[in-house]
Amino acid sequence: MTLQRHWQVYETFRLRFEATANSAAEQENDPRLRGLSVSKRQFERWYGGAVKTRPYPDQCRVLEAMFGVSVDVLLAPAPAASLSAPAVAGSFVVPPPRSGPVLLSSEQAAALPAGGPSSSETRFDAGTMELERQVAMAARRALRFTAMAEGSSIGPETLGQIHDEVRRLTVAYPKLALPTLLGDLVEVQDLTFRLLEHGRVKPLQARELYLLAGITSGMLAKASHDLGNPNAAMMQARTAFVCADNADHHAMRAWVRSLQSLISYWAGRPGEAADYAALGQSAASDVRGTTSVWLACLSARAHSLLGDGEATRTAIQQAEDARAAAEPDDLDAFGGIMTFPVPRQLYYVAEATVQLGEDAALGESQSEAAVAAYRDASEDEWAFGDEAGAQTDLALARIARGEVEGAVEAVRPVLDLPIEQRNFGIVSSAQRVHAALSADGRRNGIVGVNLQQEIEAFTATPTSVLVR
């Protein structure tokens, strides 16, 4: 049925799923359905037939509204008699063979428009996804084999491959949803740990390997934080710091302190966040990369939550000074999560100003500047999580100015994010908007009430539900 409706492309299916969910929310007067989405990973499971558990009840309701049949019929496996046979009426899945893509049957080809597609275009997207998965698995297997083949001593090929893989992940982390990266992060960390524990490593190689292990552990700390588990995040961060110590890498030590400050900040411990930022700044006296800018911005955010206006403004000025003096270092060379670009600085400064609450107009103008910076950001500077943070800060600033309709406009792109991008920081930011609306509900009217309901539906399904 997915093929008959031409919904086999994930983005097409997701848009149809979300539209159906919103329509059902209106028809059934059920705000929980509003904003409901489906992750690419879940879509691939449904489409590929890898359905081990029944979807959540609300997902079942939307699927049944989309296709007009029960979810049991929809997700029933196709008959195994013939892969070339068309799908049974009502069946959601046409499973691809494990060896490669599935070609359209004669009946399916006859259903295509006149002058149908070329042979390459008639392959199922499911088959393409299967090939991409096999290529990725083969690359990871090659990395493990190289490490084994070079023996107990680590050779340059192994180290080079690990470096390339870590750099790929650091670049991808701010742009891609966590479920698509988590498995690779765990595998690379495991490989670096095994080589350090059991391999014969020369001193210079050990320093680089410890640095790579530290970066990977730092990304897993961020991943744990993004899934709402600050205890696991801190455990990974401490491991990252030990690795930085063993690498004797000053900038990496400072970067990990930055990460610990971020984890504490979102865990509701601003005093601890300020302390970690201060520890990082003391370790960063010789650091000239953009980590020094991040530390100052983290200090500003933490002190704004503590209500210390003078310390907040001092930290914002320190960030500007650090930016003026910054010279990209080897951490910046990794890119992505390891660097701190200007749009991210504008976002942190706006958030600190909005949270301090001394000047709502200034907070609004700074938030608008941060949103504009992310709208115009280069591919290397863009991050979906930080862009969402800037948008929620703009909504908060407008609520403080009594502009609830403007807040709705500002936060709309955030509430449109799919489940796989609703990480802990984004959900927490949306909850801040909800709290601000609740603080003076009488002023907000029906617009504010509707926005609160949308936020409640949005925060009810965070990214963590996909990786349990």
Coordinates of C-alpha atoms in Angstrom, one line a residue:
M1 CA 0.0 0.0 0.0
T2 CA 2.9 2.3 0.6
L3 CA 4.1 1.7 -3.0
Q4 CA 0.6 2.3 -4.4
R5 CA 0.5 5.7 -2.8
H6 CA 4.2 6.5 -3.7
W7 CA 5.0 7.0 0.0
Q8 CA 8.1 4.7 0.0
V9 CA 10.5 7.7 0.4
Y10 CA 10.9 8.5 4.1
E11 CA 10.4 12.2 3.8
T12 CA 7.2 11.8 1.8
F13 CA 5.9 9.2 4.3
R14 CA 6.8 11.4 7.3
L15 CA 5.0 14.4 5.9
R16 CA 1.9 12.3 5.2
F17 CA 2.1 10.7 8.7
E18 CA 2.4 14.1 10.4
A19 CA -0.5 15.6 8.3
T20 CA -2.7 12.7 9.2
A21 CA -1.8 13.0 12.9
N22 CA -2.6 16.7 12.9
S23 CA -5.9 16.1 11.1
A24 CA -6.8 13.3 13.5
A25 CA -6.0 15.6 16.5
E26 CA -8.5 18.2 15.2
Q27 CA -11.2 15.6 14.3
E28 CA -10.9 13.7 17.6
N29 CA -10.0 16.7 19.8
D30 CA -6.9 14.9 21.0
P31 CA -3.9 17.2 21.4
R32 CA -1.6 14.3 21.9
L33 CA -1.7 13.5 18.2
R34 CA -0.8 17.0 17.2
G35 CA 2.9 17.1 16.1
L36 CA 3.3 13.3 16.2
S37 CA 5.9 12.1 13.8
V38 CA 7.9 9.0 12.9
S39 CA 11.7 8.6 12.8
K40 CA 13.5 7.3 9.8
R41 CA 14.7 4.3 11.8
Q42 CA 11.1 3.4 12.7
F43 CA 10.0 3.9 9.1
E44 CA 12.7 1.6 7.8
R45 CA 11.7 -1.1 10.3
W46 CA 8.1 -0.9 9.2
Y47 CA 8.9 -0.8 5.6
G48 CA 11.5 -3.5 5.8
G49 CA 9.4 -5.8 7.8
A50 CA 11.6 -5.7 11.0
V51 CA 8.7 -5.1 13.3
K52 CA 9.2 -7.0 16.6
T53 CA 6.8 -5.0 18.7
R54 CA 3.5 -3.3 18.1
P55 CA 3.8 0.4 17.5
Y56 CA 2.7 2.8 20.2
P57 CA -1.1 3.2 20.4
D58 CA -1.1 6.7 19.0
Q59 CA 1.1 5.6 16.1
C60 CA -1.4 2.8 15.4
R61 CA -4.2 5.3 15.3
V62 CA -2.4 7.4 12.7
L63 CA -1.3 4.4 10.6
E64 CA -4.9 3.1 10.5
A65 CA -6.2 6.6 9.5
M66 CA -3.6 6.8 6.7
F67 CA -4.3 3.4 5.2
G68 CA -7.9 2.6 6.2
V69 CA -7.1 -0.9 7.5
S70 CA -6.1 -2.2 11.0
V71 CA -2.5 -2.0 12.0
D72 CA -2.4 -5.8 12.3
V73 CA -3.1 -6.2 8.6
L74 CA -0.9 -3.3 7.7
L75 CA 2.2 -4.6 9.4
A76 CA 1.6 -8.3 8.6
P77 CA 4.5 -9.9 6.8
A78 CA 4.2 -10.5 3.1
P79 CA 3.9 -14.1 2.0
A80 CA 7.2 -15.9 1.5
A81 CA 6.1 -17.8 -1.6
S82 CA 7.6 -15.5 -4.1
L83 CA 9.6 -12.3 -3.8
S84 CA 8.5 -11.2 -7.3
A85 CA 4.8 -11.5 -6.4
P86 CA 2.9 -8.3 -5.6
A87 CA 2.2 -7.5 -2.0
V88 CA -1.1 -8.8 -0.5
A89 CA -3.8 -6.2 -0.4
G90 CA -3.5 -4.2 2.7
S91 CA 0.1 -5.3 3.4
F92 CA 2.5 -2.5 4.4
V93 CA 5.7 -4.3 3.6
V94 CA 7.3 -5.8 0.5
P95 CA 10.6 -7.1 2.0
P96 CA 13.8 -6.8 0.0
P97 CA 16.0 -9.8 -0.5
R98 CA 19.1 -9.8 1.7
S99 CA 21.4 -9.9 -1.3
G100 CA 20.3 -6.7 -3.0
P101 CA 17.4 -4.5 -4.2
V102 CA 14.0 -5.7 -5.2
L103 CA 12.8 -5.1 -8.7
L104 CA 9.2 -4.3 -9.4
S105 CA 7.0 -7.2 -10.4
S106 CA 5.1 -7.0 -13.8
E107 CA 1.9 -6.1 -11.9
Q108 CA 3.6 -3.3 -10.0
A109 CA 5.3 -2.0 -13.2
A110 CA 1.9 -2.0 -15.0
A111 CA 0.6 0.3 -12.3
L112 CA 3.2 2.9 -13.0
P113 CA 2.4 6.0 -15.2
A114 CA 2.8 5.6 -19.0
G115 CA 6.4 5.7 -20.2
G116 CA 7.5 4.5 -16.7
P117 CA 10.8 4.8 -15.1
S118 CA 14.1 3.3 -16.2
S119 CA 15.2 0.0 -14.8
S120 CA 17.4 1.7 -12.1
E121 CA 14.4 3.9 -11.0
T122 CA 12.1 0.8 -10.6
R123 CA 14.2 -0.5 -7.7
F124 CA 12.6 -0.1 -4.3
D125 CA 14.0 2.5 -2.0
A126 CA 14.0 -0.3 0.6
G127 CA 16.6 -2.1 -1.5
T128 CA 18.7 1.1 -1.7
M129 CA 18.6 1.5 2.0
E130 CA 19.7 -2.2 2.4
L131 CA 22.7 -1.6 0.1
E132 CA 23.7 1.5 2.0
R133 CA 23.4 -0.4 5.3
Q134 CA 25.6 -3.2 3.8
V135 CA 28.2 -0.7 2.6
A136 CA 28.4 1.0 6.1
M137 CA 28.7 -2.4 7.8
A138 CA 31.4 -3.4 5.4
A139 CA 33.4 -0.2 6.2
R140 CA 33.2 -0.9 9.9
R141 CA 34.2 -4.5 9.4
A142 CA 37.2 -3.3 7.3
L143 CA 38.3 -1.0 10.2
R144 CA 38.2 -3.9 12.7
F145 CA 40.0 -6.2 10.3
T146 CA 42.8 -3.6 9.7
A147 CA 43.3 -3.3 13.4
M148 CA 43.6 -7.1 13.8
A149 CA 45.7 -7.6 10.7
E150 CA 48.4 -5.1 11.8
G151 CA 48.9 -7.3 14.8
S152 CA 49.4 -6.4 18.4
S153 CA 51.3 -3.3 17.5
I154 CA 49.2 -0.5 16.0
G155 CA 50.2 0.5 12.5
P156 CA 49.7 3.8 10.7
E157 CA 46.8 2.4 8.6
T158 CA 44.8 1.6 11.7
L159 CA 45.5 4.9 13.3
G160 CA 44.7 6.8 10.1
Q161 CA 41.4 5.0 9.7
I162 CA 40.3 5.6 13.3
H163 CA 41.2 9.3 12.9
D164 CA 39.1 9.5 9.7
E165 CA 36.1 7.8 11.4
V166 CA 36.3 10.0 14.5
R167 CA 36.4 13.1 12.3
R168 CA 33.4 11.9 10.3
L169 CA 31.4 11.5 13.5
T170 CA 32.4 14.9 14.9
V171 CA 31.3 16.6 11.7
A172 CA 28.0 14.6 11.6
Y173 CA 27.0 14.9 15.3
P174 CA 25.5 18.4 15.2
K175 CA 23.7 17.7 11.9
L176 CA 22.3 14.2 12.2
A177 CA 19.8 12.7 14.6
L178 CA 21.4 10.6 17.4
P179 CA 19.9 7.2 16.5
T180 CA 21.8 7.2 13.2
L181 CA 25.2 7.8 14.9
L182 CA 25.0 6.0 18.3
G183 CA 26.0 2.5 17.0
D184 CA 29.1 3.9 15.2
L185 CA 30.1 5.9 18.3
V186 CA 29.9 2.9 20.6
E187 CA 31.9 0.7 18.1
V188 CA 34.7 3.3 17.6
Q189 CA 35.0 3.8 21.4
D190 CA 35.2 0.0 21.9
L191 CA 37.9 -0.3 19.3
T192 CA 40.1 2.5 20.7
F193 CA 39.7 1.0 24.2
R194 CA 40.7 -2.5 23.1
L195 CA 43.8 -1.2 21.3
L196 CA 44.9 0.8 24.3
E197 CA 44.3 -2.1 26.6
H198 CA 45.8 -4.9 24.6
G199 CA 47.9 -3.4 21.8
R200 CA 51.6 -2.6 21.7
V201 CA 51.5 1.2 21.2
K202 CA 54.4 3.5 20.7
P203 CA 54.4 6.7 22.8
L204 CA 53.4 9.1 20.0
Q205 CA 50.7 6.7 18.8
A206 CA 49.4 6.3 22.3
R207 CA 48.9 10.0 22.7
E208 CA 47.0 10.2 19.5
L209 CA 44.9 7.1 20.3
Y210 CA 44.1 8.5 23.8
L211 CA 43.0 11.8 22.1
L212 CA 40.7 9.9 19.7
A213 CA 39.3 7.8 22.6
G214 CA 38.7 11.0 24.5
I215 CA 36.9 12.7 21.6
T216 CA 34.7 9.6 21.1
S217 CA 34.0 9.3 24.8
G218 CA 33.1 13.0 24.8
M219 CA 30.6 12.5 22.0
L220 CA 29.1 9.5 23.9
A221 CA 28.8 11.8 26.9
K222 CA 26.9 14.3 24.8
A223 CA 24.8 11.4 23.4
S224 CA 23.9 10.3 27.0
H225 CA 23.0 13.9 27.8
D226 CA 20.9 14.1 24.6
L227 CA 19.0 11.1 25.8
G228 CA 18.3 12.7 29.2
N229 CA 20.8 10.6 31.3
P230 CA 23.1 13.0 33.1
N231 CA 24.7 10.3 35.2
A232 CA 25.8 8.3 32.2
A233 CA 26.9 11.5 30.5
M234 CA 29.1 12.5 33.5
M235 CA 30.6 9.0 33.6
Q236 CA 31.6 9.2 29.9
A237 CA 32.9 12.7 30.4
R238 CA 35.1 11.6 33.2
T239 CA 36.5 8.9 31.0
A240 CA 37.1 11.5 28.3
F241 CA 39.0 13.6 30.8
V242 CA 41.2 10.7 31.8
C243 CA 42.0 10.1 28.1
A244 CA 42.8 13.8 27.7
D245 CA 45.1 13.6 30.7
N246 CA 46.9 10.5 29.2
A247 CA 47.2 12.4 25.9
D248 CA 48.5 15.4 27.9
H249 CA 46.3 17.5 25.7
H250 CA 45.5 20.9 27.3
A251 CA 42.8 21.9 24.8
M252 CA 41.1 18.5 25.2
R253 CA 41.0 18.9 29.0
A254 CA 39.4 22.3 28.6
W255 CA 36.9 20.9 26.0
V256 CA 35.8 18.1 28.5
R257 CA 35.3 20.7 31.2
S258 CA 33.1 22.6 28.8
L259 CA 31.1 19.4 28.2
Q260 CA 30.7 18.8 31.9
S261 CA 29.5 22.4 32.3
L262 CA 26.9 21.9 29.6
I263 CA 25.7 18.6 31.2
S264 CA 25.3 20.3 34.6
Y265 CA 23.5 23.3 33.1
W266 CA 20.8 21.2 31.5
A267 CA 20.6 19.0 34.6
G268 CA 19.4 22.1 36.6
R269 CA 22.7 22.6 38.5
P270 CA 23.9 26.1 37.4
G271 CA 26.3 26.4 40.3
E272 CA 28.1 23.2 39.3
A273 CA 28.0 24.4 35.6
A274 CA 29.7 27.6 36.6
D275 CA 32.4 25.7 38.5
Y276 CA 33.2 23.4 35.6
A277 CA 33.4 26.4 33.3
A278 CA 35.9 28.0 35.7
L279 CA 37.9 24.8 35.9
G280 CA 38.0 24.7 32.1
Q281 CA 39.1 28.3 31.9
S282 CA 42.0 27.7 34.4
A283 CA 43.1 24.7 32.2
A284 CA 42.8 26.8 29.0
S285 CA 45.3 29.5 29.8
D286 CA 47.5 28.3 26.8
V287 CA 44.5 27.3 24.6
R288 CA 43.9 29.5 21.6
G289 CA 41.2 27.4 19.9
T290 CA 37.5 28.1 20.0
T291 CA 37.1 26.0 23.2
S292 CA 38.1 29.2 25.1
V293 CA 35.1 30.9 23.6
W294 CA 32.8 28.0 24.5
L295 CA 34.0 28.1 28.1
A296 CA 33.2 31.8 28.5
C297 CA 29.8 31.4 26.9
L298 CA 29.0 28.5 29.3
S299 CA 30.0 30.7 32.2
A300 CA 27.6 33.4 31.0
R301 CA 24.7 30.9 30.7
A302 CA 25.3 29.4 34.1
H303 CA 25.6 32.8 35.9
S304 CA 22.4 34.0 34.2
L305 CA 20.5 31.1 35.8
L306 CA 22.1 32.0 39.1
G307 CA 20.8 35.6 38.6
D308 CA 24.2 37.1 38.7
G309 CA 24.0 39.9 36.1
E310 CA 27.5 41.3 36.6
A311 CA 29.2 37.8 36.2
T312 CA 27.0 37.1 33.2
R313 CA 28.0 40.4 31.4
T314 CA 31.7 39.8 32.4
A315 CA 31.6 36.3 30.8
I316 CA 29.9 37.6 27.6
Q317 CA 32.8 40.1 27.3
Q318 CA 35.3 37.4 27.9
A319 CA 33.7 35.4 25.1
E320 CA 34.1 38.3 22.7
D321 CA 37.8 38.8 23.8
A322 CA 38.4 35.1 23.3
R323 CA 36.9 35.1 19.9
A324 CA 39.1 38.0 18.8
A325 CA 42.2 36.1 20.0
A326 CA 41.1 32.7 18.8
E327 CA 43.4 30.7 16.5
P328 CA 42.0 27.3 15.2
D329 CA 43.8 24.4 16.9
D330 CA 43.9 20.6 16.3
L331 CA 40.4 20.2 18.0
D332 CA 38.9 22.8 15.7
A333 CA 40.4 20.9 12.8
F334 CA 38.1 18.0 13.6
G335 CA 35.1 20.3 13.0
G336 CA 31.5 19.8 14.0
I337 CA 31.0 19.2 17.7
M338 CA 34.7 19.9 18.4
T339 CA 34.6 23.6 17.3
F340 CA 32.5 26.6 18.5
P341 CA 31.4 28.8 15.6
V342 CA 30.0 32.3 15.7
P343 CA 26.3 31.3 15.4
R344 CA 26.6 29.1 18.5
Q345 CA 28.2 32.0 20.4
L346 CA 25.3 34.3 19.4
Y347 CA 22.9 31.6 20.6
Y348 CA 24.6 31.3 24.0
V349 CA 24.8 35.0 24.5
A350 CA 21.1 35.4 23.6
E351 CA 20.1 32.6 26.1
A352 CA 22.1 34.2 28.9
T353 CA 20.5 37.6 28.3
V354 CA 17.0 36.1 28.0
Q355 CA 17.4 34.0 31.2
L356 CA 18.8 36.9 33.2
G357 CA 15.6 38.8 32.4
E358 CA 16.9 42.3 32.9
D359 CA 16.3 43.6 29.4
A360 CA 13.6 41.7 27.3
A361 CA 14.1 43.9 24.3
L362 CA 17.8 43.2 24.2
G363 CA 17.1 39.5 24.7
E364 CA 14.7 39.6 21.7
S365 CA 17.2 41.4 19.4
Q366 CA 20.0 39.0 20.4
S367 CA 17.8 36.0 19.8
E368 CA 16.7 37.3 16.4
A369 CA 20.4 37.7 15.5
A370 CA 21.1 34.1 16.6
V371 CA 18.2 32.7 14.6
A372 CA 19.3 34.7 11.6
A373 CA 22.8 33.5 12.0
Y374 CA 21.7 29.9 11.9
R375 CA 19.4 30.6 8.9
D376 CA 22.4 31.8 7.0
A377 CA 25.0 29.5 8.5
S378 CA 27.4 27.5 6.3
E379 CA 27.1 23.7 6.4
D380 CA 30.1 23.6 8.8
E381 CA 28.5 25.9 11.3
W382 CA 24.9 24.7 11.3
A383 CA 23.5 22.5 14.1
F384 CA 19.9 21.6 14.4
G385 CA 20.0 21.5 18.2
D386 CA 21.5 25.0 18.7
E387 CA 19.2 26.5 16.0
A388 CA 16.2 25.1 18.0
G389 CA 17.7 26.6 21.1
A390 CA 17.9 30.0 19.5
Q391 CA 14.3 29.7 18.3
T392 CA 13.0 28.9 21.8
D393 CA 15.0 31.7 23.3
L394 CA 13.3 34.1 20.8
A395 CA 9.9 32.7 21.9
L396 CA 10.8 33.3 25.6
A397 CA 11.9 36.9 24.8
R398 CA 8.7 37.6 23.0
I399 CA 6.6 36.1 25.8
A400 CA 8.4 38.4 28.3
R401 CA 7.3 41.3 26.0
G402 CA 3.7 40.0 25.9
E403 CA 3.9 39.0 22.2
V404 CA 2.5 35.5 22.4
E405 CA 1.6 35.3 18.7
G406 CA 5.2 36.2 17.9
A407 CA 6.3 33.4 20.3
V408 CA 4.2 30.9 18.4
E409 CA 5.9 32.0 15.2
A410 CA 9.4 31.7 16.7
V411 CA 8.9 28.2 18.3
R412 CA 6.9 26.7 15.3
P413 CA 10.0 25.2 13.6
V414 CA 11.0 23.5 16.8
L415 CA 7.6 21.9 17.3
D416 CA 7.9 20.6 13.7
L417 CA 11.0 18.6 14.5
P418 CA 10.7 14.8 14.1
I419 CA 11.0 12.6 17.1
E420 CA 14.6 11.6 16.4
Q421 CA 15.7 15.2 16.8
R422 CA 13.8 15.9 20.0
N423 CA 16.8 15.5 22.2
F424 CA 16.9 16.4 25.9
G425 CA 18.1 20.0 25.4
I426 CA 15.5 20.7 22.8
V427 CA 12.7 19.2 24.9
S428 CA 13.9 21.2 28.0
S429 CA 14.0 24.4 26.0
A430 CA 10.4 23.8 24.8
Q431 CA 9.4 23.1 28.4
R432 CA 10.8 26.5 29.4
V433 CA 8.5 28.1 26.9
H434 CA 5.6 26.2 28.4
A435 CA 6.6 27.3 31.9
A436 CA 6.8 31.0 30.7
L437 CA 3.3 30.7 29.3
S438 CA 2.0 29.2 32.6
A439 CA 3.6 32.0 34.6
D440 CA 1.0 34.5 33.4
G441 CA -1.7 32.4 31.7
R442 CA -4.4 35.1 32.0
R443 CA -2.5 37.3 29.6
N444 CA -2.0 34.7 26.9
G445 CA -5.5 33.8 26.0
I446 CA -6.5 30.9 23.7
V447 CA -3.3 31.3 21.6
G448 CA -1.2 30.6 24.7
V449 CA -3.3 27.7 25.7
N450 CA -3.1 26.1 22.3
L451 CA 0.7 26.6 22.2
Q452 CA 1.0 24.9 25.6
Q453 CA -1.0 21.9 24.4
E454 CA 1.3 21.6 21.3
I455 CA 4.3 21.7 23.6
E456 CA 2.9 19.0 25.8
A457 CA 2.3 16.8 22.8
F458 CA 5.8 17.6 21.5
T459 CA 7.6 16.8 24.7
A460 CA 5.7 13.6 25.3
T461 CA 7.7 11.8 22.7
P462 CA 11.4 12.6 23.0
T463 CA 14.3 11.0 21.1
S464 CA 14.9 8.6 24.0
V465 CA 11.8 6.6 23.1
L466 CA 13.5 5.4 19.9
V467 CA 16.6 3.9 21.6
R468 CA 15.1 2.1 24.6

